[in-house]
PDB file of C-alpha atoms in Angstrom:
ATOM      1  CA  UNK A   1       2.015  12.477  19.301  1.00 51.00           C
ATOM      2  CA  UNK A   2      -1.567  10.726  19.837  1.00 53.00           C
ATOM      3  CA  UNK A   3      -2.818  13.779  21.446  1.00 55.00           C
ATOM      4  CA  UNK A   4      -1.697  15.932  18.196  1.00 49.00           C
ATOM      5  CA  UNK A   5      -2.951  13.026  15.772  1.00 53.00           C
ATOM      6  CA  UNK A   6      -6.165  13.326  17.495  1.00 51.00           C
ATOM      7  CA  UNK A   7      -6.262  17.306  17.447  1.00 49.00           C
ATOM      8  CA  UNK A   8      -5.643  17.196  13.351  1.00 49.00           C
ATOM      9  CA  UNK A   9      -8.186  14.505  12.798  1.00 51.00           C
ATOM     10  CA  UNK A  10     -11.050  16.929  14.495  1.00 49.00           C
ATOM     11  CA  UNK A  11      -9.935  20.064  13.386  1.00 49.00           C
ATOM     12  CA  UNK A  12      -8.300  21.330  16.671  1.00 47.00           C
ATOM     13  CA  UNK A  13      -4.852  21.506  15.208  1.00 43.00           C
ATOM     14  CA  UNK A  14      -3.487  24.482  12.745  1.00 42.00           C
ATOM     15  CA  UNK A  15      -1.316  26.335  11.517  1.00 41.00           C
ATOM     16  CA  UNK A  16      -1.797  30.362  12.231  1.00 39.00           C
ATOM     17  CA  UNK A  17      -3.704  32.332  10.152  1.00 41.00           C
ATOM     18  CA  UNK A  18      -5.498  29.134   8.706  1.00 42.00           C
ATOM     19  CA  UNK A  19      -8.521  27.199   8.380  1.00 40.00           C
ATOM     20  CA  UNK A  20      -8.257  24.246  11.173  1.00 36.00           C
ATOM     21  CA  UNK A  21     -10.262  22.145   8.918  1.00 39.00           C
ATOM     22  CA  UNK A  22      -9.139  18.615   8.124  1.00 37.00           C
ATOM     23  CA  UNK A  23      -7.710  17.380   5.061  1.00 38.00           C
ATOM     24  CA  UNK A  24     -10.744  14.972   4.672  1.00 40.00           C
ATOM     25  CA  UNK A  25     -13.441  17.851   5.826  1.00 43.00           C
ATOM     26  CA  UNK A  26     -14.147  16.162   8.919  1.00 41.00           C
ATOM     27  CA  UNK A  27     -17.343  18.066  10.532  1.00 43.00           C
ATOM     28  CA  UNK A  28     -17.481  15.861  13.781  1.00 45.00           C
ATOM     29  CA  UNK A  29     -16.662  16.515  17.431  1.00 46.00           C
ATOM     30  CA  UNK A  30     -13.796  19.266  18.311  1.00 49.00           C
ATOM     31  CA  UNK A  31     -11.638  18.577  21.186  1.00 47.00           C
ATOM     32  CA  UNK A  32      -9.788  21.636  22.580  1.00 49.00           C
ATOM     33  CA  UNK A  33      -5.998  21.323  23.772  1.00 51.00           C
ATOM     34  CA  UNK A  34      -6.629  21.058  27.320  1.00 52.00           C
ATOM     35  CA  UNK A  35      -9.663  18.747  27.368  1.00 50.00           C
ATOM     36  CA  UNK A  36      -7.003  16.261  24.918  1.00 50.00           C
ATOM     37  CA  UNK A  37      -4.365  16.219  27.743  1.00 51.00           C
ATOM     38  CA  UNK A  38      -7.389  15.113  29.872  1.00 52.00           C
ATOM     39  CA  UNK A  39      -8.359  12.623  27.829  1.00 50.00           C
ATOM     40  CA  UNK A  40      -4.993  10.823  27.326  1.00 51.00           C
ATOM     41  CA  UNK A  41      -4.891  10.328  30.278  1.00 53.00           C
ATOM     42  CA  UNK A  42      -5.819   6.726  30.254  1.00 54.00           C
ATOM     43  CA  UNK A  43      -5.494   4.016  27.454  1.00 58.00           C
ATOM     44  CA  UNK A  44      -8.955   3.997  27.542  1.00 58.00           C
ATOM     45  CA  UNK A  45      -8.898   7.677  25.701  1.00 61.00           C
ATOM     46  CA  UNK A  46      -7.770   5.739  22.497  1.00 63.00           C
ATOM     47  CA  UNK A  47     -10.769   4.310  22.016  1.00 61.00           C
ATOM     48  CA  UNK A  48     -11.401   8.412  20.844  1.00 64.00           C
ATOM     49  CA  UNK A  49      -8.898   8.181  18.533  1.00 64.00           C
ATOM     50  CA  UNK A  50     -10.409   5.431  16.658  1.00 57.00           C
ATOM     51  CA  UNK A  51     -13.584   6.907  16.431  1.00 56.00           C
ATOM     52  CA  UNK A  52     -12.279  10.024  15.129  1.00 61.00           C
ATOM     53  CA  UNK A  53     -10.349   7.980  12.601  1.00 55.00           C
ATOM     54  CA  UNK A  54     -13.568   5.967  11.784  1.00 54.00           C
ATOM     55  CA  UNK A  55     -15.844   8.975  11.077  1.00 56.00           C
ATOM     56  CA  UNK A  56     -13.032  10.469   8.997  1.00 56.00           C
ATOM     57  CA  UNK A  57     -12.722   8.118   6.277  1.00 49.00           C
ATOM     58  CA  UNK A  58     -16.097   6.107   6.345  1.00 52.00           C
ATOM     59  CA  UNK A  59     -18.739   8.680   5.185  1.00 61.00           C
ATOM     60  CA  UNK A  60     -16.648   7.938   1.396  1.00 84.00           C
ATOM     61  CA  UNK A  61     -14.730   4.835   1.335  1.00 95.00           C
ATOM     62  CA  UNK A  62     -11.498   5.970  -1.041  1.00 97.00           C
ATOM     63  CA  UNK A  63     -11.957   4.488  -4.363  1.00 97.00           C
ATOM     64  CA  UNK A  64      -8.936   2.818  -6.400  1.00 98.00           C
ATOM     65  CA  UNK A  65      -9.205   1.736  -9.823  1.00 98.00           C
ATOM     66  CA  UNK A  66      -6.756  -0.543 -11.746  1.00 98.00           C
ATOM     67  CA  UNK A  67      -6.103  -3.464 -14.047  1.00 96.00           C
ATOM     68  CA  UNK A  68      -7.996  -6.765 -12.552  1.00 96.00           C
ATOM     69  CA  UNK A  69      -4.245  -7.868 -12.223  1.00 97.00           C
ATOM     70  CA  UNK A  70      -1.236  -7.218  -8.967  1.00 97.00           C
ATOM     71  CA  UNK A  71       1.008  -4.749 -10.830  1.00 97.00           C
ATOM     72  CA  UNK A  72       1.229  -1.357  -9.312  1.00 97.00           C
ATOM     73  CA  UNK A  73      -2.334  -1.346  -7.577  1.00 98.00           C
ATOM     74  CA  UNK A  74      -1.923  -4.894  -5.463  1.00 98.00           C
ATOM     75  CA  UNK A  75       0.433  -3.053  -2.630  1.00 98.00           C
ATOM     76  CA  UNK A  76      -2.795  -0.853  -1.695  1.00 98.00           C
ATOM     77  CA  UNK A  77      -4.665  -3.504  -1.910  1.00 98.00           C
ATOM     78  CA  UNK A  78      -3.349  -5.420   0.858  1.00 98.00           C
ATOM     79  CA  UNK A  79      -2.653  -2.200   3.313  1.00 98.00           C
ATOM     80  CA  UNK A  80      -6.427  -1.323   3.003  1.00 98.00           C
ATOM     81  CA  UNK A  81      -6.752  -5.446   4.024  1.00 98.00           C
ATOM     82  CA  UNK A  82      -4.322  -5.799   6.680  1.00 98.00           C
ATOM     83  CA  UNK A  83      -4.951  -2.334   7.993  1.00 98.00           C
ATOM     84  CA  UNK A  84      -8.711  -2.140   8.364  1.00 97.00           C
ATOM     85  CA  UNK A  85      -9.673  -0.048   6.066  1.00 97.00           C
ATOM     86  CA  UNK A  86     -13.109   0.001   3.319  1.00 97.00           C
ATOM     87  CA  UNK A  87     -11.982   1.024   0.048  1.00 97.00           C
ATOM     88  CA  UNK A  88     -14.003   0.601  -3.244  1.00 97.00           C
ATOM     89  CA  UNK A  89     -11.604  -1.983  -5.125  1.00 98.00           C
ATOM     90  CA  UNK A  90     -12.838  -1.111  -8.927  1.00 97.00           C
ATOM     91  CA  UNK A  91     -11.407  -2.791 -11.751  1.00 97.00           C
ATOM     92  CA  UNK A  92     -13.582  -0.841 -14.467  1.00 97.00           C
ATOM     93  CA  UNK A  93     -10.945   0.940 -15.944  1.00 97.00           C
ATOM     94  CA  UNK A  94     -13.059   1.584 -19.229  1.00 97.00           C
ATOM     95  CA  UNK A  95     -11.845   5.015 -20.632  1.00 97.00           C
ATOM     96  CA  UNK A  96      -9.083   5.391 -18.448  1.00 97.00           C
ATOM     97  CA  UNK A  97      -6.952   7.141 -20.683  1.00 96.00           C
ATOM     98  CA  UNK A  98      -9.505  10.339 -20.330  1.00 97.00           C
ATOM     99  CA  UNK A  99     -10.767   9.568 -16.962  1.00 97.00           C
ATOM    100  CA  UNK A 100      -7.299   9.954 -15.221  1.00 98.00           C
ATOM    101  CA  UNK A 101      -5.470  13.260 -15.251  1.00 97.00           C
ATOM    102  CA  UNK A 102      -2.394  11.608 -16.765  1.00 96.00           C
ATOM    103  CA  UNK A 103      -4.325   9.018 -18.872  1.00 96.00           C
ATOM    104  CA  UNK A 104      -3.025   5.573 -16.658  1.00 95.00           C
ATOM    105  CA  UNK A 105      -3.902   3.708 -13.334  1.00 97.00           C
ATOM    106  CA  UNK A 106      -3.697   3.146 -11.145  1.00 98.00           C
ATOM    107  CA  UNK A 107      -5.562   5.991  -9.716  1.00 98.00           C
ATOM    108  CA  UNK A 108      -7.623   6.962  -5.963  1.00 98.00           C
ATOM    109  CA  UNK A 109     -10.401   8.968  -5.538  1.00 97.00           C
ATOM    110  CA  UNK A 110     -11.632  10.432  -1.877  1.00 96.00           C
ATOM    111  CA  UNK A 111     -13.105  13.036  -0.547  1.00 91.00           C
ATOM    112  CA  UNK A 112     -11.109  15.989  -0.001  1.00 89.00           C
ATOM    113  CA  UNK A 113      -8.144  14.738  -2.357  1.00 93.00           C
ATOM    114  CA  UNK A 114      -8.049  17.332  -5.158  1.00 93.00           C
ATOM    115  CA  UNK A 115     -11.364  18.840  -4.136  1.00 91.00           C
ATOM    116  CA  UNK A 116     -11.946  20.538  -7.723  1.00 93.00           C
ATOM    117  CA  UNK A 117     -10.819  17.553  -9.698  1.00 95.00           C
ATOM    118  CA  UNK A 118     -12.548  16.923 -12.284  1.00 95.00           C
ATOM    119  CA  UNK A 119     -11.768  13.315 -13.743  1.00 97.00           C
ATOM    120  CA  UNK A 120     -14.177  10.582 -13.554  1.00 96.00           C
ATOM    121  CA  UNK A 121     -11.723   8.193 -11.613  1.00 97.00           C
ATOM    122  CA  UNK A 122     -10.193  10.969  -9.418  1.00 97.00           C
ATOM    123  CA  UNK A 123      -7.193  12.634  -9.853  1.00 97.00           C
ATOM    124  CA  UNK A 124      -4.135  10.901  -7.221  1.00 98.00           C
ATOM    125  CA  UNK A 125      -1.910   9.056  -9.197  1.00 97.00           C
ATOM    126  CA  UNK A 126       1.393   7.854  -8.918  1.00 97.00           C
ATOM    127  CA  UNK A 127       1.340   4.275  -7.580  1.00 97.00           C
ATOM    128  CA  UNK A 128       3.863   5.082  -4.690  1.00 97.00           C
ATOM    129  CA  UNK A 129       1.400   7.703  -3.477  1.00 98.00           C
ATOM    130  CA  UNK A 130      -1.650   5.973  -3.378  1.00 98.00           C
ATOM    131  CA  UNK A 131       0.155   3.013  -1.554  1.00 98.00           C
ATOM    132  CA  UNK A 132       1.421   5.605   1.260  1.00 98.00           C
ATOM    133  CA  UNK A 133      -1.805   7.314   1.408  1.00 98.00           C
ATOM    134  CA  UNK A 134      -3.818   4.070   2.080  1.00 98.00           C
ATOM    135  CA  UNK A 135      -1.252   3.177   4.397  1.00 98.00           C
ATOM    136  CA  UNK A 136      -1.799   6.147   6.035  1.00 97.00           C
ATOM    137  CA  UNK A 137      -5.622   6.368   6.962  1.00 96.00           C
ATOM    138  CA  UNK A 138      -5.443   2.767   7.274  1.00 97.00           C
ATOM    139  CA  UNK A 139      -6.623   2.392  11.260  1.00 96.00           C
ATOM    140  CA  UNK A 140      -4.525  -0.617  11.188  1.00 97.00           C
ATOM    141  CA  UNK A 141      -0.925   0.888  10.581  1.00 98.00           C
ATOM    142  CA  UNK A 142      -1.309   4.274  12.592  1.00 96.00           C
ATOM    143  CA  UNK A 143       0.748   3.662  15.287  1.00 96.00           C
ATOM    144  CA  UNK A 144       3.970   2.820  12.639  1.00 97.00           C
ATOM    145  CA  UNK A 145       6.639   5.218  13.475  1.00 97.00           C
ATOM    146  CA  UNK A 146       8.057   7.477  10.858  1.00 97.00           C
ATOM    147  CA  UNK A 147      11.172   5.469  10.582  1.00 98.00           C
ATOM    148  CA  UNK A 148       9.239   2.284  10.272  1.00 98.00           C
ATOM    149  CA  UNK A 149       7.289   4.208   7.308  1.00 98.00           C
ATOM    150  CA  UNK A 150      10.614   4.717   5.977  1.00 98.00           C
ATOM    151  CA  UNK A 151      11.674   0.948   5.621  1.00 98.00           C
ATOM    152  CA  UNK A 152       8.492   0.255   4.029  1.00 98.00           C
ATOM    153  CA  UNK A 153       8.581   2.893   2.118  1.00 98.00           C
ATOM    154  CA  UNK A 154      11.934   1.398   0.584  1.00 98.00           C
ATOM    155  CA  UNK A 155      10.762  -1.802   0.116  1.00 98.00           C
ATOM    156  CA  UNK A 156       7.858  -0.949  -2.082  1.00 98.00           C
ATOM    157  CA  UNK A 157      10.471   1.066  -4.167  1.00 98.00           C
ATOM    158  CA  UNK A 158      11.908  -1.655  -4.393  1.00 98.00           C
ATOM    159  CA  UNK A 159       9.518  -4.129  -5.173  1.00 98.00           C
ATOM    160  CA  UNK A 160       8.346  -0.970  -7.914  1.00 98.00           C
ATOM    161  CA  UNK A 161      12.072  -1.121  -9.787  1.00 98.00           C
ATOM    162  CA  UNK A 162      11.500  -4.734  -9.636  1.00 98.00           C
ATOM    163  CA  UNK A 163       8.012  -4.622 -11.746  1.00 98.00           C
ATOM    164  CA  UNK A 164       9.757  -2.420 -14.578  1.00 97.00           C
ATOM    165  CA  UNK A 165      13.094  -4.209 -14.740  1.00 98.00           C
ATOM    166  CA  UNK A 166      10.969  -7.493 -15.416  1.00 98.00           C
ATOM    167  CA  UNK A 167       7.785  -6.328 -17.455  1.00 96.00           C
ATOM    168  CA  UNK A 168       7.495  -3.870 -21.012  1.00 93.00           C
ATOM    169  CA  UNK A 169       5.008  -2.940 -21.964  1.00 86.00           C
ATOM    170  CA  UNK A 170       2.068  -5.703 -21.052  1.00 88.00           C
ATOM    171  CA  UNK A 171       4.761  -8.342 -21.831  1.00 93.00           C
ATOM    172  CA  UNK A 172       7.114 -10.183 -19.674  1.00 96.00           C
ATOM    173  CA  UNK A 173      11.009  -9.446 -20.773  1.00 97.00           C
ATOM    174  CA  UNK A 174      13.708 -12.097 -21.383  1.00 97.00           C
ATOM    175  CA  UNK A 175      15.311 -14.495 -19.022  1.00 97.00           C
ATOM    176  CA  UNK A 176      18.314 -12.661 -19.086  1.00 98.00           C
ATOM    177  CA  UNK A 177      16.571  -9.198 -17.786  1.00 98.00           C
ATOM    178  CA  UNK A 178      14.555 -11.155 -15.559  1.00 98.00           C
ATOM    179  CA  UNK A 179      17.305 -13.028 -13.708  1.00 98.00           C
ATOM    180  CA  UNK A 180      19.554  -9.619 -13.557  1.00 98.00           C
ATOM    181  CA  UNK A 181      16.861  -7.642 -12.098  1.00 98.00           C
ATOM    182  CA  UNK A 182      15.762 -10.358  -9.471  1.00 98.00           C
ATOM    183  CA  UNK A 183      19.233 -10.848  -8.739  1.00 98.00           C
ATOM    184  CA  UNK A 184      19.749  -7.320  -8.133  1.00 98.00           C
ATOM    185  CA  UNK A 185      17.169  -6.428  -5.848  1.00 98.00           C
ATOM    186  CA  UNK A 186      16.733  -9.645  -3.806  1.00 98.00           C
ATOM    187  CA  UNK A 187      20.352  -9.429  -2.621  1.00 98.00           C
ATOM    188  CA  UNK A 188      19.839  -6.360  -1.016  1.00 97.00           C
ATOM    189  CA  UNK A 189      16.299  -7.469   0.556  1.00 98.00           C
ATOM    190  CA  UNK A 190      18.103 -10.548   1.837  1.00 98.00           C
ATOM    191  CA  UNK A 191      19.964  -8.360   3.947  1.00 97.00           C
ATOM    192  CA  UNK A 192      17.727  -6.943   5.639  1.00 97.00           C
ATOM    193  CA  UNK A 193      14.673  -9.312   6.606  1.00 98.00           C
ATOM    194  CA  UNK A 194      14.448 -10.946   9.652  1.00 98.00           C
ATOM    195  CA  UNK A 195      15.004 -14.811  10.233  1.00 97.00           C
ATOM    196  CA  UNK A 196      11.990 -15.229  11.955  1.00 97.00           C
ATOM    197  CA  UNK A 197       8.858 -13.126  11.976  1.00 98.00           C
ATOM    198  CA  UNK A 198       8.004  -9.802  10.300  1.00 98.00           C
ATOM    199  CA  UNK A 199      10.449  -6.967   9.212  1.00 98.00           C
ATOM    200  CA  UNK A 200       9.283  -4.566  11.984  1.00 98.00           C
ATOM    201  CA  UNK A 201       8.955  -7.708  14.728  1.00 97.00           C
ATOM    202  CA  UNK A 202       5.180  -7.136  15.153  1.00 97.00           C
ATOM    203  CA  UNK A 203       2.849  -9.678  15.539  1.00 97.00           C
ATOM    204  CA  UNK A 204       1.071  -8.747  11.623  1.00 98.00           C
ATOM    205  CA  UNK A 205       2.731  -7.829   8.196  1.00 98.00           C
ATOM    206  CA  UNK A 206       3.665  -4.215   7.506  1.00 98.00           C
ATOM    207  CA  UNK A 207       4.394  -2.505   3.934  1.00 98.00           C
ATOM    208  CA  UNK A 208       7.594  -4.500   3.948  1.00 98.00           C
ATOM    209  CA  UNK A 209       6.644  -7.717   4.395  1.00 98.00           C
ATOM    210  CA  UNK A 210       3.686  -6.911   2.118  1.00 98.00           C
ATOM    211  CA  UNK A 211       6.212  -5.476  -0.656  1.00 98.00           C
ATOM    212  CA  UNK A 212       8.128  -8.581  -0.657  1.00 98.00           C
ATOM    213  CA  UNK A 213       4.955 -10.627  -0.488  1.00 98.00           C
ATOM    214  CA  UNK A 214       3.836  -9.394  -3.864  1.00 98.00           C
ATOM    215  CA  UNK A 215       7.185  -9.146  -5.542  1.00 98.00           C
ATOM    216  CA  UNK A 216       7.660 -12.902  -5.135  1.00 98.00           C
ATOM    217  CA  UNK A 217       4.049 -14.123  -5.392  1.00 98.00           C
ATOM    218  CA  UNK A 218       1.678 -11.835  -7.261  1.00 98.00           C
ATOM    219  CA  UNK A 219       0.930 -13.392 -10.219  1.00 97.00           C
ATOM    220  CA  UNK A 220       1.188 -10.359 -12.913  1.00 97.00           C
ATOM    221  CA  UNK A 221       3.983  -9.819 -13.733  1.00 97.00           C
ATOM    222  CA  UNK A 222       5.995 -11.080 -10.820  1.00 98.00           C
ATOM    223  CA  UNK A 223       5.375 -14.972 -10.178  1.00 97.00           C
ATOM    224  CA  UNK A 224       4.735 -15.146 -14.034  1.00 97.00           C
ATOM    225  CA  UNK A 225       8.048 -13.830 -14.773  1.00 97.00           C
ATOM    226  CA  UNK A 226      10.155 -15.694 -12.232  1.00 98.00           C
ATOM    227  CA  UNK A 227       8.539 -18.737 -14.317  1.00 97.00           C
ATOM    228  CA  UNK A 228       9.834 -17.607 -17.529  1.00 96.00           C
ATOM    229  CA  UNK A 229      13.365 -17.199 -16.186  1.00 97.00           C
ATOM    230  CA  UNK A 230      13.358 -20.367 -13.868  1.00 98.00           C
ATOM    231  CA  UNK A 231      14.937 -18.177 -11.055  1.00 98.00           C
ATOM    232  CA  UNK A 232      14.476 -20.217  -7.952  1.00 97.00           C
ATOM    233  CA  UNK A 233      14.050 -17.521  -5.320  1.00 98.00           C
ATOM    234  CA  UNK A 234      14.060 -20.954  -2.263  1.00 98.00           C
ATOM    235  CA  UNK A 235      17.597 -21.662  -2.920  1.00 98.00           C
ATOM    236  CA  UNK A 236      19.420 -18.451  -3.797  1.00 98.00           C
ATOM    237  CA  UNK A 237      17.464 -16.006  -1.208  1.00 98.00           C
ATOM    238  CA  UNK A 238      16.163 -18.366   1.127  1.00 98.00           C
ATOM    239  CA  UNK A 239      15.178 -15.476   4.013  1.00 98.00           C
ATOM    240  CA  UNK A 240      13.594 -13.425   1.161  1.00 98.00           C
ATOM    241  CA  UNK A 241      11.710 -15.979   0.411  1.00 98.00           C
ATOM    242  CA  UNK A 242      10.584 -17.456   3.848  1.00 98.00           C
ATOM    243  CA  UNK A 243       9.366 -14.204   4.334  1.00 98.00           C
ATOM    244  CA  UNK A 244       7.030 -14.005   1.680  1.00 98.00           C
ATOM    245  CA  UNK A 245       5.613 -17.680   2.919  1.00 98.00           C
ATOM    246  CA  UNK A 246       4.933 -16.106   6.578  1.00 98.00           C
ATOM    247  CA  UNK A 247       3.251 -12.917   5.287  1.00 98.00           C
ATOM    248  CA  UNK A 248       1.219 -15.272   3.252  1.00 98.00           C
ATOM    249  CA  UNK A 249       0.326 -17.113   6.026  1.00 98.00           C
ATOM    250  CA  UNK A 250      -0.804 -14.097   8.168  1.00 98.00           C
ATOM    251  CA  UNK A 251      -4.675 -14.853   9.033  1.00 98.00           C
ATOM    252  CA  UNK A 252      -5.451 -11.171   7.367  1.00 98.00           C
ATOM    253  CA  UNK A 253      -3.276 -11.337   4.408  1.00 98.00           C
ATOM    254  CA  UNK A 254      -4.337 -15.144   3.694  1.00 98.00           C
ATOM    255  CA  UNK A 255      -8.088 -14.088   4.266  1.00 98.00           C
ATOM    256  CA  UNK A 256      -7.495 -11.354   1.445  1.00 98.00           C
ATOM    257  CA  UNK A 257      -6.035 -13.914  -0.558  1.00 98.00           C
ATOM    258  CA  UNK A 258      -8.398 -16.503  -0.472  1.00 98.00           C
ATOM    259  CA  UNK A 259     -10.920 -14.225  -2.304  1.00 97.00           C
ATOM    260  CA  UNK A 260      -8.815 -11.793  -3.864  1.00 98.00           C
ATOM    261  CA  UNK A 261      -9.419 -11.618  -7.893  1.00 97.00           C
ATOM    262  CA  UNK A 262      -6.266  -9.937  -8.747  1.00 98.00           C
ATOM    263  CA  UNK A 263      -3.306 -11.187  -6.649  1.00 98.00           C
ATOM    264  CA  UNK A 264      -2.856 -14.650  -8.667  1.00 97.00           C
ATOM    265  CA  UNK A 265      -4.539 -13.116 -11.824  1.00 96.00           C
ATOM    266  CA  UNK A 266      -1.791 -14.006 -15.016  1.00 92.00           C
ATOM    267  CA  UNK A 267      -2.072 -11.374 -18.071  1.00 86.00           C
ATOM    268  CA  UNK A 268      -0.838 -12.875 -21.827  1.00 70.00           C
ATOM    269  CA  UNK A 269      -0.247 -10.040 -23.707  1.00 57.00           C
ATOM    270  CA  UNK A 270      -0.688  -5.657 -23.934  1.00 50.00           C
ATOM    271  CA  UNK A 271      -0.111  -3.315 -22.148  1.00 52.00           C
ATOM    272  CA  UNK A 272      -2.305  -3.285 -18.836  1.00 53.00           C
ATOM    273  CA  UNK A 273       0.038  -1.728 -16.470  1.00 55.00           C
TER     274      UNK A 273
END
């Protein structure tokens, strides 16, 4: 699987009958099939593989623009954090509404995503997109398996059904809606995290732990609605929220936090997300 990662990311890997250019354009090294059993060989070949990775996505670091608040864009956020990756964090969303194909954010632009777009602020959209593709040129999170892509995949769902069953339209909803909706979705979660540690058992935080991270902490509109509707997440999901605590704690995510302008940010009132 490394060997075939590394073939894609320098153009040594394609289908028949087209280009073997990357996805990204990458115009560096090419390393033909046999030399790349070769040079697997050893763990030392991996080195390679970051280097590859590193050329790929640091001539343009990926730009994301969104609301200076957590709501849909905060997830990304913290996988370009954790994971290692450079992106252009913008919070300029003047003009949005004709700057974006669909006229909202949050929104990524890099090279070779939509190559003849034509919107100021680029042209991937679709919060649940942009938090996968972050994820996935993040150097940090590459070796994640496809099934442990899945579960994280879920839980930023998740964490996304939780954002519209407790916010409308810039405003927080009532109590009742609150409580039903954190109720709901924090049940399942409790099934499913671990006592102890992270949700994958590695030694750092993965889209999961992440997810629930921001669903219990992020100020707008998360923490700010569990507020309003006095739902005390300690006593009724106790592993939920433990979890949230140690991803907190994780020397990469707390780093992020500890200058982050967004995460804690609180929003009164219109519509921002």
């Amino acid at each position: 699987q490394l060997c075939l990662l590394l073939l894609a990311l320098s153009g040594g890997l394609g289908a028949p009958g087209r280009s073997t250019r990357s996805t990204l354009d990458y115009s560096g090294p090419r390393v033909a099939p046999r030399a790349c059993v070769c040079l697997f060989a050893s763990m030392e070949s991996l080195k390679w593989l970051w280097v590859l990775l590193a050329a790929r996505v640091a001539a343009e670091a990926p730009k994301l623009t969104y609301f200076n608040v957590a709501g849909r864009a905060e997830l990304a956020r913290l996988y370009a954090a954790v994971g290692n990756l450079t992106i252009v964090d913008s919070t300029d969303t003047s003009g949005y509404k004709t700057k974006t194909p669909s006229g909202y954010v949050p929104v990524i632009a890099h090279a070779g995503l939509f190559p003849s777009c034509a919107f100021e602020y680029g042209c991937l959209q679709e919060s649940l997109a942009i938090e996968r593709y972050v994820r996935d040129i993040a150097p940090g999170y590459l070796a994640l398996s496809p099934q442990q892509r899945a579960v994280d995949d879920m839980f930023a769902q998740i964490k996304e059904d939780i954002l519209q069953g407790v916010e409308d339209r810039g405003a927080i909803r009532p109590p009742a809606a609150i409580n039903a909706t954190f109720a709901q979705y924090l049940r399942v979660l409790e099934l499913f995290v671990p006592e102890s540690g992270f949700v994958h058992g590695r030694t750092f935080p993965t889209g999961a732990d992440l997810a629930v991270l921001v669903a219990l902490r992020a100020g707008f509109p998360f923490a700010q609605a569990l507020e309003a509707a006095h739902f005390d997440v300690a006593t009724r999901y106790p592993k939920v929220d433990a979890l949230a605590a140690r991803t907190a704690a994780a020397p990469t995510v707390a780093a992020y936090l500890s200058k982050s302008k967004t995460f804690y940010a609180r929003h009164s009132s219109g519509s921002v997300l």
